[in-house]
Amino acid sequence: MINIEINQKLCGHCHLCVASCHNGGLALENGIIVADSSADCRDCRTCESICERNAISWYYEIVLKNPEPAD
């Protein structure tokens, strides 16, 4: 699952993030950058670091497992 969020209002459409993604996690569709959920994203976060306008951010879902009951 891709955990990339793209703020289209901040995006300058330079496409550097798309070019920097070696696994196809980002794509250009109808002139806007979108995260491709079918891609093999490796969570390298290169797209986030290359964006000078801070239009790309990552989010993580933290799942806590219930502890096993003590015997």
Coordinates of C-alpha atoms in Angstrom, one line a residue:
M1 CA 0.0 0.0 0.0
I2 CA 1.3 3.4 -0.9
N3 CA 1.4 5.9 2.0
I4 CA 2.0 9.0 -0.1
E5 CA -0.2 12.1 0.0
I6 CA 0.3 14.8 -2.6
N7 CA -1.0 18.3 -2.0
Q8 CA -2.0 19.4 -5.5
K9 CA -2.2 23.1 -4.3
L10 CA 1.5 23.0 -3.4
C11 CA 2.7 21.0 -6.4
G12 CA 4.6 22.9 -9.0
H13 CA 4.2 20.1 -11.6
C14 CA 8.0 19.9 -12.2
H15 CA 7.6 16.0 -12.3
L16 CA 10.9 15.5 -10.5
C17 CA 9.2 13.2 -8.1
V18 CA 7.9 11.0 -10.9
A19 CA 11.3 10.8 -12.5
S20 CA 13.0 10.0 -9.2
C21 CA 10.7 7.0 -8.5
H22 CA 12.3 3.9 -9.8
N23 CA 9.4 1.6 -8.9
G24 CA 6.5 3.6 -10.5
G25 CA 4.9 4.7 -7.2
L26 CA 4.1 8.1 -8.7
A27 CA 2.5 8.7 -12.1
L28 CA 1.3 11.5 -14.2
E29 CA -2.5 11.3 -15.0
N30 CA -4.3 14.1 -16.8
G31 CA -1.6 16.6 -15.9
I32 CA -1.5 15.9 -12.1
I33 CA 0.9 13.7 -10.1
V34 CA -0.9 10.7 -8.4
A35 CA 0.3 7.9 -6.2
D36 CA -0.1 4.5 -8.0
S37 CA -1.5 2.0 -5.5
S38 CA -0.6 -0.9 -7.8
A39 CA 3.1 0.1 -7.8
D40 CA 5.9 -1.7 -5.9
C41 CA 6.7 1.3 -3.7
R42 CA 9.8 0.6 -1.5
D43 CA 9.2 3.5 0.9
C44 CA 12.5 5.1 0.0
R45 CA 10.9 8.6 0.3
T46 CA 13.0 10.0 -2.5
C47 CA 10.0 11.7 -3.9
E48 CA 9.4 13.5 -0.6
S49 CA 13.0 14.7 -0.3
I50 CA 13.3 15.8 -3.9
C51 CA 10.1 18.0 -3.8
E52 CA 11.2 21.6 -3.1
R53 CA 7.7 22.7 -2.5
N54 CA 6.9 20.1 0.2
A55 CA 3.9 18.9 -1.7
I56 CA 4.6 15.3 -0.9
S57 CA 4.2 13.8 2.5
W58 CA 4.1 10.3 4.0
Y59 CA 1.7 8.9 6.5
Y60 CA 1.9 5.7 8.5
E61 CA -0.7 3.7 10.2
I62 CA 0.4 2.3 13.5
V63 CA -1.4 -0.8 14.6
L64 CA -1.1 -1.9 18.2
K65 CA -1.5 -5.6 18.9
N66 CA -3.4 -6.6 22.0
P67 CA -1.1 -8.3 24.4
E68 CA -1.6 -12.0 24.9
P69 CA -3.4 -12.8 28.2
A70 CA -1.1 -14.0 31.0
D71 CA -1.6 -17.5 32.2

